[in-house]
Amino acid sequence: MVLSSSLHSLCIIPHTSQSKIPSIFNLLKSPLSKTHLKFNPIFKPSSLSLFPQPSKLRPKTQNFRTPTIRSLFTGIVEEMGEIKQLGMADHGGFDLKIHAKTVIEDVHLGDSIAVNGTCLTVTDFDTYLGEFTVGLAPETLRKTSLSELEPGSLVNLERAIQPTGRMGGHFVQGHVDGTGEIVGKQVEGDSLWIKVKTDKNLMKYVVPKGFIAIDGTSLTVVDVFEEELCFNFMLVAYTQQKVVIPLKEIGQKVNLEVDILGKYVERLLRSGFVDSIKDSRFPETHNKN
């Protein structure tokens, strides 16, 4: 117990016992988890105070913050995690529990982590067991290949990028556009060719030598086969050891996110943006027509 005295107030602050540390999740989830400290207002700290008191005291919630950047990734996979549990939770939603090492080092509730390229929010975690939980919405299950996962499956993991981090891949939002099916795998030297088939709505954004995120991995398209609605890419030996794509067999699905820049260009063209620029630069030509 700590005794703090001043000319204006007398506060007795109980010292929390270290014998039992409550679960961080219970503290965060329970609406009754409020501070037990009660302070009298102190407007002018006294020089006689044993411990200096700030003018405004606010209870601190441990291990919770809102990330500065919530949903921007680079497509550079940090590690492969293992699915420990998935299915309907007591609260009625669909939860996914994942074992990891790297991404859980500085995890906080509310953090965004890309799981096979899908931006998901951390709802629970246990740093001692090295596990974290994310919730999946029905639309996420319909739009991605995450519904095919089972306990023991490996998944690509990447934390949201920080402002000081390097943009090693390309801009990946973690908003999966759809899925593709692996239709071919071929070894060439120590590299691996993989061919993926998808629908025409996504193929229009796939261009040779362009970026694409496959299961959250930033990759470069090599060839596009328009008539087959397919494209291929190559994985070097190092990448094969760091991502889950080579572990998948022909017929399995992969999550696809096309380059967002292509969508913006398409949107501008459809909106008549280019024509409006022409009209503003050459008004006399427009008036003659």
Coordinates of C-alpha atoms in Angstrom, one line a residue:
M1 CA 0.0 0.0 0.0
V2 CA 1.3 3.4 -1.0
L3 CA 0.6 6.5 1.0
S4 CA 0.6 9.8 -0.9
S5 CA 0.1 13.0 1.0
S6 CA -0.2 16.7 0.0
L7 CA -1.7 19.9 1.2
H8 CA -4.8 19.3 -0.8
S9 CA -5.6 15.7 -0.5
L10 CA -4.7 12.4 1.0
C11 CA -4.9 9.3 -1.3
I12 CA -4.4 5.7 -0.3
I13 CA -3.5 3.6 -3.3
P14 CA -3.7 -0.2 -2.8
H15 CA -0.8 -2.0 -4.3
T16 CA -2.0 -4.8 -6.7
S17 CA -0.8 -8.2 -5.7
Q18 CA 1.4 -10.0 -8.2
S19 CA 0.3 -13.4 -7.1
K20 CA -2.7 -13.4 -9.4
I21 CA -2.6 -11.5 -12.6
P22 CA -6.1 -11.4 -14.3
S23 CA -6.4 -12.4 -17.9
I24 CA -6.0 -9.4 -20.2
F25 CA -9.0 -10.5 -22.2
N26 CA -11.3 -10.6 -19.1
L27 CA -10.2 -7.1 -18.3
L28 CA -10.9 -5.8 -21.7
K29 CA -14.2 -7.7 -22.3
S30 CA -15.8 -7.1 -19.0
P31 CA -17.8 -3.9 -18.6
L32 CA -17.2 -4.0 -14.9
S33 CA -13.4 -3.8 -15.3
K34 CA -13.0 -0.2 -14.0
T35 CA -10.1 1.3 -12.0
H36 CA -10.4 1.0 -8.3
L37 CA -8.4 4.1 -7.7
K38 CA -10.2 7.2 -6.5
F39 CA -8.5 10.6 -6.7
N40 CA -9.4 13.9 -5.2
P41 CA -8.9 16.8 -7.6
I42 CA -5.5 18.4 -7.3
F43 CA -5.1 21.6 -9.2
K44 CA -1.8 22.8 -7.7
P45 CA 0.7 19.9 -7.0
S46 CA 2.3 20.4 -3.6
S47 CA 6.0 20.3 -3.1
L48 CA 5.3 18.2 0.0
S49 CA 3.8 15.3 -2.0
L50 CA 5.8 12.1 -1.7
F51 CA 4.8 11.2 -5.2
P52 CA 4.0 13.9 -7.8
Q53 CA 0.4 13.9 -8.9
P54 CA -0.6 15.0 -12.4
S55 CA -3.4 17.5 -12.8
K56 CA -5.5 15.0 -14.7
L57 CA -5.4 11.3 -14.0
R58 CA -6.9 9.0 -16.5
P59 CA -7.3 5.2 -16.1
K60 CA -5.1 3.3 -18.6
T61 CA -6.4 0.4 -20.5
Q62 CA -3.6 -2.1 -21.0
N63 CA -2.6 -3.7 -24.3
F64 CA -5.2 -1.9 -26.3
R65 CA -4.7 0.7 -29.0
T66 CA -6.0 1.7 -32.4
P67 CA -3.2 1.2 -35.0
T68 CA -2.2 4.2 -37.0
I69 CA -2.5 2.2 -40.2
R70 CA -5.2 -0.4 -40.1
S71 CA -5.4 -2.0 -43.5
L72 CA -2.4 -1.4 -45.7
F73 CA 0.0 -4.2 -46.4
T74 CA 2.9 -4.8 -48.7
G75 CA 2.4 -8.4 -49.7
I76 CA 5.7 -9.5 -48.1
V77 CA 4.7 -12.4 -45.9
E78 CA 6.2 -12.3 -42.4
E79 CA 5.6 -15.8 -41.4
M80 CA 3.4 -18.9 -41.8
G81 CA 0.9 -19.5 -39.0
E82 CA -0.9 -22.6 -38.1
I83 CA -4.7 -22.9 -37.7
K84 CA -5.5 -24.2 -34.3
Q85 CA -9.2 -23.8 -34.2
L86 CA -12.0 -22.5 -36.4
G87 CA -15.8 -22.6 -36.4
M88 CA -18.8 -21.0 -34.8
A89 CA -18.1 -19.1 -31.6
D90 CA -20.3 -18.7 -28.5
H91 CA -21.2 -15.2 -29.5
G92 CA -22.7 -16.5 -32.8
G93 CA -19.9 -15.4 -35.1
F94 CA -17.2 -17.4 -36.9
D95 CA -13.8 -17.3 -35.2
L96 CA -10.4 -18.4 -36.4
K97 CA -7.6 -19.1 -33.9
I98 CA -4.0 -19.1 -35.2
H99 CA -0.7 -20.0 -33.7
A100 CA 2.1 -17.6 -34.6
K101 CA 5.4 -16.3 -33.4
T102 CA 6.4 -13.1 -35.2
V103 CA 3.1 -11.2 -35.7
I104 CA 2.1 -11.8 -32.1
E105 CA 5.2 -10.2 -30.6
D106 CA 3.6 -6.7 -30.4
V107 CA 0.0 -7.6 -31.0
H108 CA -2.9 -5.5 -29.6
L109 CA -6.6 -5.9 -29.6
G110 CA -8.0 -4.2 -32.8
D111 CA -4.8 -4.7 -34.8
S112 CA -5.1 -5.7 -38.5
I113 CA -3.4 -8.8 -39.6
A114 CA -3.6 -10.2 -43.2
V115 CA -4.4 -13.9 -43.1
N116 CA -3.8 -15.4 -46.6
G117 CA -4.3 -11.9 -47.9
T118 CA -7.5 -11.2 -46.0
C119 CA -7.4 -8.2 -43.7
L120 CA -8.8 -9.4 -40.3
T121 CA -9.1 -7.8 -36.9
V122 CA -7.6 -9.3 -33.8
T123 CA -10.3 -9.9 -31.2
D124 CA -8.4 -12.0 -28.7
F125 CA -4.8 -13.1 -28.1
D126 CA -2.6 -15.1 -25.7
T127 CA 1.1 -14.2 -26.0
Y128 CA 2.0 -17.1 -23.6
L129 CA 0.5 -19.7 -25.9
G130 CA 1.4 -17.7 -29.0
E131 CA -2.1 -17.6 -30.4
F132 CA -4.5 -14.9 -31.6
T133 CA -8.1 -15.0 -32.7
V134 CA -9.8 -13.1 -35.6
G135 CA -13.5 -13.0 -36.5
L136 CA -14.8 -13.8 -40.0
A137 CA -17.9 -12.2 -41.4
P138 CA -20.3 -14.3 -43.6
E139 CA -19.2 -12.2 -46.7
T140 CA -15.6 -12.9 -45.9
L141 CA -16.3 -16.6 -45.9
R142 CA -18.1 -16.3 -49.3
K143 CA -15.5 -14.1 -50.9
T144 CA -12.3 -15.9 -49.9
S145 CA -10.9 -19.4 -49.6
L146 CA -10.6 -19.2 -45.8
S147 CA -13.7 -21.5 -45.5
E148 CA -11.5 -24.3 -46.9
L149 CA -9.1 -24.1 -43.9
E150 CA -9.0 -26.8 -41.2
P151 CA -6.9 -27.3 -38.0
G152 CA -3.3 -27.8 -39.0
S153 CA -3.5 -25.7 -42.2
L154 CA -0.8 -23.2 -42.7
V155 CA -1.6 -19.6 -43.6
N156 CA 0.4 -16.5 -44.7
L157 CA 0.5 -13.8 -42.1
E158 CA 1.5 -10.1 -42.3
R159 CA 0.9 -7.2 -40.0
A160 CA -0.3 -3.8 -41.2
I161 CA 2.6 -1.7 -42.3
Q162 CA 3.9 1.1 -40.1
P163 CA 4.8 4.5 -41.5
T164 CA 8.5 3.8 -40.9
G165 CA 8.4 0.4 -42.7
R166 CA 9.7 -0.4 -46.2
M167 CA 7.3 -0.9 -49.1
G168 CA 8.9 -4.1 -50.2
G169 CA 6.0 -5.3 -52.4
H170 CA 3.1 -3.2 -53.5
F171 CA 0.0 -1.6 -52.1
V172 CA -2.2 -4.5 -50.7
Q173 CA -5.4 -3.6 -48.9
G174 CA -6.3 -7.0 -47.7
H175 CA -9.6 -6.7 -49.5
V176 CA -9.8 -9.9 -51.4
D177 CA -11.5 -9.5 -54.8
G178 CA -12.2 -13.1 -55.4
T179 CA -10.6 -16.5 -55.7
G180 CA -8.7 -18.4 -58.3
E181 CA -8.1 -22.1 -58.9
I182 CA -4.6 -23.6 -59.3
V183 CA -4.7 -25.4 -62.7
G184 CA -1.0 -26.1 -63.2
K185 CA 2.3 -26.5 -61.4
Q186 CA 5.6 -27.0 -63.2
V187 CA 9.2 -27.1 -61.9
E188 CA 11.9 -25.3 -63.8
G189 CA 15.3 -25.6 -62.1
D190 CA 14.8 -24.5 -58.5
S191 CA 11.8 -22.3 -59.4
L192 CA 8.2 -23.2 -59.6
W193 CA 5.7 -22.1 -62.2
I194 CA 2.0 -21.9 -61.1
K195 CA -1.0 -21.3 -63.3
V196 CA -4.2 -19.9 -61.9
K197 CA -7.7 -19.6 -63.5
T198 CA -10.2 -17.0 -62.4
D199 CA -13.3 -15.3 -63.8
K200 CA -13.3 -12.6 -66.5
N201 CA -14.3 -9.9 -64.0
L202 CA -10.9 -10.2 -62.4
M203 CA -8.9 -11.1 -65.5
K204 CA -9.4 -7.6 -67.0
Y205 CA -7.2 -6.2 -64.2
V206 CA -4.5 -8.8 -64.7
V207 CA -1.7 -7.7 -67.0
P208 CA 1.7 -9.1 -67.9
K209 CA 4.5 -7.9 -65.5
G210 CA 1.8 -6.3 -63.3
F211 CA 1.3 -6.8 -59.6
I212 CA -1.1 -9.2 -58.0
A213 CA -1.6 -10.4 -54.4
I214 CA -2.1 -14.2 -54.2
D215 CA -2.9 -15.4 -50.7
G216 CA -1.5 -12.1 -49.5
T217 CA 1.8 -12.6 -51.4
S218 CA 2.9 -9.8 -53.7
L219 CA 3.8 -11.4 -57.0
T220 CA 4.5 -10.4 -60.6
V221 CA 2.3 -11.8 -63.4
V222 CA 4.3 -13.4 -66.1
D223 CA 1.9 -14.3 -68.9
V224 CA -1.8 -13.8 -69.4
F225 CA -3.9 -16.4 -71.3
E226 CA -7.1 -14.5 -72.2
E227 CA -9.0 -17.3 -73.9
E228 CA -8.3 -19.7 -70.9
L229 CA -9.0 -17.0 -68.3
C230 CA -5.7 -17.9 -66.8
F231 CA -2.4 -16.3 -65.8
N232 CA 0.8 -17.6 -64.4
F233 CA 3.7 -16.6 -62.1
M234 CA 6.9 -18.0 -60.9
L235 CA 8.2 -18.6 -57.4
V236 CA 11.9 -18.6 -56.7
A237 CA 13.4 -21.1 -54.2
Y238 CA 13.5 -18.6 -51.3
T239 CA 9.8 -17.6 -51.7
Q240 CA 8.7 -21.2 -51.9
Q241 CA 10.0 -21.7 -48.4
K242 CA 8.2 -18.7 -46.9
V243 CA 4.7 -18.9 -48.3
V244 CA 1.9 -21.4 -48.4
I245 CA 1.2 -21.3 -52.2
P246 CA 3.6 -24.2 -53.1
L247 CA 1.9 -26.4 -50.5
K248 CA -1.4 -26.2 -52.3
E249 CA -2.4 -28.8 -54.9
I250 CA -4.0 -28.4 -58.3
G251 CA -7.7 -27.8 -57.9
Q252 CA -7.3 -25.8 -54.6
K253 CA -8.3 -22.1 -54.4
V254 CA -6.1 -19.1 -53.7
N255 CA -7.2 -15.6 -52.7
L256 CA -6.7 -12.9 -55.3
E257 CA -6.4 -9.1 -54.9
V258 CA -5.7 -7.2 -58.1
D259 CA -3.7 -4.0 -58.2
I260 CA -5.9 -1.2 -56.8
L261 CA -4.4 1.3 -59.3
G262 CA -6.0 -0.5 -62.2
K263 CA -9.4 -0.1 -60.5
Y264 CA -8.9 3.6 -60.0
V265 CA -7.9 4.1 -63.7
E266 CA -11.0 2.2 -64.8
R267 CA -13.2 4.3 -62.6
L268 CA -11.7 7.6 -63.9
L269 CA -12.2 6.5 -67.5
R270 CA -15.8 5.5 -66.9
S271 CA -16.6 8.8 -65.2
G272 CA -15.5 10.8 -68.2
F273 CA -12.6 12.3 -66.3
V274 CA -10.3 12.3 -69.4
D275 CA -13.0 14.0 -71.5
S276 CA -13.5 16.7 -68.9
I277 CA -9.7 17.5 -69.0
K278 CA -9.8 17.7 -72.8
D279 CA -12.7 20.1 -72.6
S280 CA -11.0 22.3 -70.0
R281 CA -7.8 22.5 -72.1
F282 CA -9.4 23.0 -75.5
P283 CA -12.8 24.7 -74.9
E284 CA -12.9 26.1 -78.4
T285 CA -12.9 22.6 -79.9
H286 CA -15.7 21.5 -77.7
N287 CA -17.8 24.6 -78.6
K288 CA -17.4 23.9 -82.3
N289 CA -18.8 20.4 -81.9

